């Protein structure tokens, strides 16, 4: 083995440097070469090969020596920089930049070699930071796909949704007459409309219910999307039941036609109406929803456009030179003028909302809350890794002190240790990226379609850039404090300790402070998770007004070409219900035009003997139901009777109302026997013959609205929801139901079939998504905080081994020493809890919009958080304390 100091002295020249300084630099470089040599020996190389390997690093250590020389030599670097600036030496600037990069790469290679010597530390630190970065990357990929990625239309920032709005009901769909007035009078907007429906596609003997969208002829041009095959609609085709043309989705093209490019001008029969295919939309075009399978002309008739029926969705493009505020003001002015002209539109106004905001606005608070949560998780992970690095720095205390004594500047020590931190961060980031990639599928499955644009979530360039930036930031974040602490060694004390490693009082305060920070952040997350969990529990325990267990639901739509008359539709539905009730295991069956939980549909009415001014009529949720519906869903009959088969067309018109209806419109008086005139297009009054319990039609978190039920034979719909109660698993009768429908009409599919309990559960998907993820992040935070606390106590015990041994030797009770060690950790926990509770109280209002029947300052949530944290922290303190009590006093004294 060479004498490395002699080797370096013979080959290194540092002109103008004091001999003492030169000698110290030579010793440090020689120590580095010795490390290279020993690494080579450890890998199994012989002396000659190891010697050659160390010598091959000559470029690295020469650069290090030159760097040290420039740093340590007074005024050397400023003079070089001024000279370079004076002569405009751009090439020299580039060389310095390349040199800095090369130095950084050298430091990182050295860091990798150092970490390979401590595999346990490396694995623990890398996995800790991988958890934080992986969680952040996964949630950012969701935020990127849902909130940040622009809509797949031309100039999407100028696309808006336009609504009618009233003070009582807020936003609602647009009446055809209002839409036509907007399109004619607006100068700020280019406006198009659509209406979502469904039809039966019968091909090759396999009926399928598909979602259709009726659109105004220029909608595709307004969105800036062209068919990939064929053409869009033309203005002459936008006439009802004329020129039966259709544009199909890319998915239908592939599924039904195998991607055949000869599909244009072929005929497609939908609900027994033939359509000519004129275009195929590109893959990924899903307007207005992913369920859309084809588009047909809307065909509004200007002369007969209704003003009281609200069913159109309206999308618009803001014209150049106009702002969304100007467009909103114009639409509001037009609508309010129309409302004054038409009494049935009294109190109506207009509203313009950005299309992107309309799509993602409801989910934005939940996603931003999760972003804040994973940000806290990564901060806790950084605190843990910083603590690990502080311990590692204390172990290397003597090494760093000697390097400093040999001439290494503080900048050099900090740079090297930050390089080590960056190596850990990027290694953890690589693993975290893999974890995030693997988490995307489960996140999409967990959401079950309730989050808009969830299918757009992917690891793309923006997510990769975010991950790289996060790696760099976290590497500096958790590396800076240990690097700063390690770069200030007490050289004389480190040498006097003769190899004992100690972190010093300053380091202890840093480690304790980091643990308190981790506990405080954990409290904030745990409180947030507890609030959401309590809210979710309250929501799931809400009585929806019906029993969803053992109920199968499905939808049946009758094509108007085959079932033109109300009598035909009545007969088919009557046969369906009769046969359904005859199936084994079916105990009750009925139907309604719209299921509970899904939506509400309000109509105005008047009470006989109570005239109301136009535009001020009371209104209620309108439902058309059959006999057996209330029994099938277990909706209680409070007074009067339910519907029977005698409540048919031509019979006295009757209605059933709920308790909310009676409370609001007949307080203190009985609703039974009252007569109401319903604005459903019929003439005459409906007599209220029954009172039923309240049902939450707008969702579990919606207050029950006044609801009126009309017999389906007195207001016949062509599409109805069927509900069948069974004595067991409702899916067991699914095949029987399909067979029954085939027997009645082979072209009738049962679509949207599912247990009613699943419908109720799906309505909670968004809340469940937030609760589960925030709960997961809070659990990770709690475990990381416990690990950090465990590490602090374990290190403290290792440093106090001699003290504990002396105390045991002089007769101190082990229980007292156990309490002393546990108490040391619990002091940190209590301080962290106090800080965390203060932070949680300050931030609790941020999640208030996500809560249901729970205040942001809910005492049980805060109490459960404190109890859980104290229990876990006590265990984290007890384990190392218990191990310390097993110290043999003689062994401890020998180690002193």
Coordinates of N, CA, C and O in Angstrom, one line a residue, residues 93-186:
X93 N -17.1 30.4 -17.9 CA -18.3 30.3 -17.1 C -18.9 28.9 -17.3 O -19.3 28.2 -16.4
X94 N -18.9 28.4 -18.6 CA -19.4 27.1 -18.8 C -18.6 26.0 -18.2 O -19.1 25.1 -17.6
X95 N -17.2 26.2 -18.2 CA -16.4 25.2 -17.6 C -16.6 25.2 -16.1 O -16.6 24.1 -15.5
X96 N -16.8 26.4 -15.5 CA -17.1 26.3 -14.1 C -18.4 25.6 -13.7 O -18.5 24.9 -12.8
X97 N -19.4 25.9 -14.6 CA -20.7 25.2 -14.4 C -20.5 23.7 -14.5 O -21.1 22.9 -13.7
X98 N -19.8 23.3 -15.6 CA -19.6 21.8 -15.7 C -18.8 21.3 -14.6 O -19.0 20.1 -14.1
X99 N -17.8 22.1 -14.1 CA -17.0 21.6 -12.9 C -17.9 21.4 -11.7 O -17.7 20.5 -10.9
X100 N -18.8 22.4 -11.5 CA -19.7 22.3 -10.3 C -20.6 21.0 -10.4 O -20.8 20.3 -9.5
X101 N -21.1 20.7 -11.7 CA -21.9 19.5 -11.9 C -21.0 18.3 -11.6 O -21.5 17.3 -11.0
X102 N -19.8 18.3 -12.1 CA -18.9 17.2 -11.9 C -18.6 17.0 -10.5 O -18.6 15.8 -10.0
X103 N -18.4 18.1 -9.7 CA -18.2 18.0 -8.3 C -19.4 17.4 -7.6 O -19.2 16.5 -6.7
X104 N -20.6 17.8 -8.0 CA -21.8 17.3 -7.4 C -21.9 15.8 -7.6 O -22.3 15.0 -6.7
X105 N -21.6 15.4 -8.9 CA -21.7 14.0 -9.2 C -20.7 13.2 -8.4 O -21.0 12.1 -8.0
X106 N -19.5 13.8 -8.3 CA -18.5 13.1 -7.4 C -19.0 12.9 -6.0 O -18.9 11.9 -5.4
X107 N -19.6 14.0 -5.4 CA -20.1 13.9 -4.1 C -21.2 12.9 -4.0 O -21.3 12.2 -3.0
X108 N -22.0 12.8 -5.0 CA -23.1 11.9 -4.9 C -22.6 10.4 -5.1 O -23.2 9.5 -4.4
X109 N -21.6 10.2 -5.9 CA -21.0 8.9 -6.0 C -20.4 8.5 -4.7 O -20.5 7.4 -4.2
X110 N -19.8 9.5 -4.0 CA -19.2 9.2 -2.7 C -20.3 8.9 -1.7 O -20.1 8.0 -0.9
X111 N -21.4 9.6 -1.8 CA -22.5 9.3 -0.9 C -23.1 7.9 -1.1 O -23.4 7.2 -0.1
X112 N -23.2 7.5 -2.3 CA -23.6 6.1 -2.6 C -22.7 5.1 -1.9 O -23.2 4.1 -1.3
X113 N -21.4 5.3 -2.1 CA -20.5 4.4 -1.4 C -20.6 4.4 0.1 O -20.6 3.4 0.8
X114 N -20.9 5.6 0.7 CA -21.0 5.7 2.1 C -22.3 5.0 2.6 O -22.3 4.3 3.6
X115 N -23.4 5.2 1.8 CA -24.7 4.6 2.2 C -24.6 3.1 2.1 O -25.3 2.3 2.8
X116 N -23.8 2.6 1.1 CA -23.7 1.1 1.0 C -23.1 0.5 2.2 O -23.2 -0.7 2.4
X117 N -22.4 1.3 3.0 CA -21.7 0.7 4.2 C -22.7 0.6 5.4 O -22.5 -0.1 6.3
X118 N -23.9 1.3 5.2 CA -24.9 1.3 6.3 C -26.2 0.9 5.7 O -27.1 1.8 5.6
X119 N -26.4 -0.3 5.3 CA -27.7 -0.7 4.5 C -28.9 -0.5 5.3 O -30.0 -0.1 4.8
X120 N -28.9 -0.8 6.6 CA -30.2 -0.6 7.4 C -30.6 0.8 7.4 O -31.8 1.1 7.2
X121 N -29.7 1.7 7.8 CA -30.0 3.2 7.7 C -30.5 3.6 6.4 O -31.5 4.3 6.3
X122 N -29.9 3.1 5.3 CA -30.2 3.6 4.0 C -31.6 3.1 3.6 O -32.4 3.8 3.0
X123 N -31.9 1.8 3.9 CA -33.3 1.3 3.6 C -34.4 2.0 4.4 O -35.4 2.4 3.8
X124 N -34.1 2.2 5.7 CA -35.2 2.9 6.5 C -35.4 4.3 6.0 O -36.5 4.8 5.8
X125 N -34.3 5.1 5.8 CA -34.4 6.5 5.3 C -35.1 6.5 3.9 O -36.0 7.4 3.7
X126 N -34.7 5.6 3.0 CA -35.2 5.7 1.7 C -36.7 5.4 1.6 O -37.5 6.0 1.0
X127 N -37.1 4.3 2.4 CA -38.5 4.0 2.4 C -39.4 5.0 3.1 O -40.5 5.3 2.7
X128 N -38.8 5.7 4.1 CA -39.6 6.8 4.8 C -39.8 7.9 3.8 O -41.0 8.4 3.7
X129 N -38.8 8.3 3.1 CA -39.1 9.4 2.2 C -39.9 9.0 1.0 O -40.6 9.7 0.4
X130 N -39.8 7.7 0.6 CA -40.6 7.1 -0.5 C -42.0 7.2 -0.2 O -42.9 7.5 -1.1
X131 N -42.4 6.9 1.1 CA -43.8 7.0 1.5 C -44.3 8.5 1.3 O -45.4 8.7 0.7
X132 N -43.6 9.4 1.7 CA -44.0 10.8 1.6 C -44.1 11.3 0.1 O -45.1 11.8 -0.3
X133 N -43.1 11.0 -0.7 CA -43.0 11.4 -2.0 C -44.1 10.6 -2.9 O -44.8 11.2 -3.7
X134 N -44.2 9.3 -2.6 CA -45.2 8.5 -3.3 C -46.6 9.0 -3.1 O -47.4 9.1 -4.0
X135 N -47.0 9.3 -1.8 CA -48.3 9.8 -1.5 C -48.5 11.1 -2.2 O -49.6 11.4 -2.8
X136 N -47.5 12.0 -2.2 CA -47.7 13.3 -2.9 C -47.8 13.2 -4.4 O -48.6 13.9 -5.0
X137 N -47.0 12.3 -4.9 CA -47.1 12.1 -6.4 C -48.4 11.5 -6.8 O -49.0 11.9 -7.8
X138 N -49.0 10.6 -6.0 CA -50.3 10.0 -6.3 C -51.4 11.0 -6.3 O -52.2 11.1 -7.2
X139 N -51.4 11.8 -5.2 CA -52.5 12.8 -5.1 C -52.3 13.9 -6.2 O -53.2 14.4 -6.8
X140 N -51.0 14.3 -6.4 CA -50.8 15.3 -7.5 C -51.2 14.8 -8.8 O -51.7 15.6 -9.7
X141 N -51.1 13.5 -9.1 CA -51.5 13.0 -10.4 C -53.0 13.1 -10.5 O -53.6 13.4 -11.6
X142 N -53.8 12.9 -9.4 CA -55.2 13.1 -9.4 C -55.5 14.6 -9.6 O -56.4 15.0 -10.4
X143 N -54.9 15.5 -8.9 CA -55.1 16.9 -9.0 C -54.8 17.4 -10.4 O -55.5 18.1 -11.1
X144 N -53.7 16.8 -11.0 CA -53.3 17.2 -12.4 C -54.3 16.8 -13.4 O -54.7 17.5 -14.2
X145 N -54.8 15.5 -13.2 CA -55.8 15.0 -14.2 C -57.1 15.6 -14.1 O -57.8 15.9 -15.1
X146 N -57.5 16.0 -12.8 CA -58.9 16.5 -12.6 C -58.9 18.0 -12.7 O -59.8 18.6 -13.4
X147 N -58.0 18.7 -12.0 CA -58.1 20.1 -11.9 C -57.2 20.9 -12.8 O -57.6 22.0 -13.3
X148 N -56.0 20.4 -13.1 CA -55.0 21.2 -13.9 C -55.0 20.9 -15.4 O -54.8 21.8 -16.2
X149 N -55.3 19.7 -15.8 CA -55.2 19.4 -17.2 C -56.4 20.1 -17.9 O -57.5 20.0 -17.5
X150 N -56.1 20.8 -19.0 CA -57.2 21.5 -19.7 C -58.2 20.5 -20.3 O -57.8 19.4 -20.6
X151 N -59.4 21.0 -20.5 CA -60.4 20.2 -21.2 C -60.0 19.9 -22.6 O -59.3 20.7 -23.2
X152 N -60.4 18.8 -23.2 CA -59.9 18.4 -24.5 C -60.7 19.1 -25.6 O -61.2 18.4 -26.5
X153 N -60.8 20.4 -25.5 CA -61.5 21.1 -26.5 C -60.6 22.3 -27.0 O -59.6 22.7 -26.3
X154 N -60.9 22.9 -28.1 CA -60.2 24.1 -28.5 C -60.4 25.2 -27.6 O -61.5 25.6 -27.3
X155 N -59.3 25.9 -27.2 CA -59.3 27.1 -26.4 C -60.3 26.9 -25.2 O -61.3 27.6 -25.1
X156 N -60.1 25.9 -24.4 CA -61.1 25.5 -23.4 C -61.4 26.6 -22.3 O -62.5 26.5 -21.7
X157 N -60.5 27.5 -22.1 CA -60.7 28.5 -21.1 C -61.9 29.5 -21.5 O -62.4 30.2 -20.6
X158 N -62.3 29.5 -22.7 CA -63.4 30.4 -23.2 C -64.7 29.6 -23.3 O -65.7 30.2 -23.7
X159 N -64.7 28.4 -22.8 CA -66.0 27.6 -22.8 C -66.7 27.8 -21.5 O -66.0 27.7 -20.4
X160 N -68.0 28.0 -21.5 CA -68.8 28.2 -20.3 C -70.1 27.4 -20.3 O -70.5 26.9 -21.4
X161 N -70.6 27.2 -19.1 CA -72.0 26.6 -19.0 C -72.9 27.8 -18.6 O -72.5 28.7 -17.9
X162 N -74.1 27.8 -19.2 CA -75.1 28.8 -18.9 C -76.3 28.2 -18.3 O -76.9 27.2 -18.7
X163 N -76.8 28.8 -17.2 CA -77.9 28.3 -16.4 C -79.0 29.3 -16.2 O -78.7 30.5 -16.2
X164 N -80.2 28.8 -16.0 CA -81.2 29.7 -15.4 C -81.1 29.5 -13.9 O -80.6 28.4 -13.4
X165 N -81.5 30.5 -13.1 CA -81.3 30.5 -11.7 C -82.4 31.2 -11.0 O -82.9 32.2 -11.5
X166 N -82.8 30.7 -9.8 CA -83.8 31.4 -9.0 C -83.3 31.4 -7.6 O -82.4 30.6 -7.2
X167 N -83.7 32.4 -6.7 CA -83.3 32.5 -5.4 C -83.6 31.2 -4.6 O -82.8 30.8 -3.7
X168 N -84.7 30.5 -4.9 CA -85.0 29.3 -4.1 C -84.3 28.1 -4.5 O -83.8 27.3 -3.7
X169 N -84.3 27.8 -5.8 CA -83.8 26.5 -6.3 C -82.3 26.6 -6.8 O -81.7 25.6 -7.2
X170 N -81.7 27.8 -6.9 CA -80.4 27.9 -7.4 C -80.4 27.6 -8.9 O -81.3 27.9 -9.7
X171 N -79.3 27.0 -9.4 CA -79.1 26.7 -10.8 C -80.1 25.6 -11.2 O -80.3 24.6 -10.5
X172 N -80.6 25.7 -12.5 CA -81.3 24.5 -13.0 C -81.2 24.6 -14.5 O -80.7 25.6 -15.1
X173 N -81.7 23.6 -15.2 CA -81.6 23.5 -16.6 C -82.4 24.6 -17.3 O -83.2 25.2 -16.7
X174 N -82.2 24.7 -18.6 CA -82.7 25.8 -19.3 C -84.0 25.4 -20.2 O -84.0 24.3 -20.8
X175 N -85.0 26.3 -20.2 CA -86.1 26.1 -21.0 C -85.8 26.3 -22.5 O -85.0 27.2 -22.8
X176 N -86.3 25.5 -23.4 CA -86.0 25.7 -24.8 C -86.3 27.1 -25.3 O -85.4 27.7 -26.1
X177 N -87.4 27.8 -24.9 CA -87.7 29.1 -25.4 C -86.6 30.1 -24.9 O -86.2 31.0 -25.6
X178 N -86.2 29.9 -23.6 CA -85.1 30.8 -23.1 C -83.8 30.6 -23.9 O -83.1 31.6 -24.2
X179 N -83.5 29.4 -24.2 CA -82.2 29.1 -24.9 C -82.3 29.8 -26.3 O -81.3 30.5 -26.7
X180 N -83.4 29.7 -27.0 CA -83.5 30.4 -28.3 C -83.4 31.9 -28.2 O -82.8 32.5 -29.0
X181 N -84.0 32.4 -27.1 CA -83.9 33.9 -26.9 C -82.4 34.3 -26.7 O -81.9 35.3 -27.2
X182 N -81.7 33.5 -25.8 CA -80.3 33.8 -25.6 C -79.5 33.7 -26.9 O -78.7 34.6 -27.1
X183 N -79.7 32.7 -27.7 CA -78.9 32.5 -28.9 C -79.2 33.7 -29.9 O -78.3 34.1 -30.6
X184 N -80.4 34.2 -29.9 CA -80.8 35.3 -30.8 C -80.3 36.6 -30.3 O -79.8 37.4 -31.1
X185 N -80.3 36.8 -29.0 CA -80.0 38.2 -28.5 C -78.6 38.4 -28.0 O -78.1 39.5 -27.8
X186 N -77.9 37.3 -27.6 CA -76.5 37.5 -27.0 C -75.5 37.9 -28.0 O -75.4 37.4 -29.1

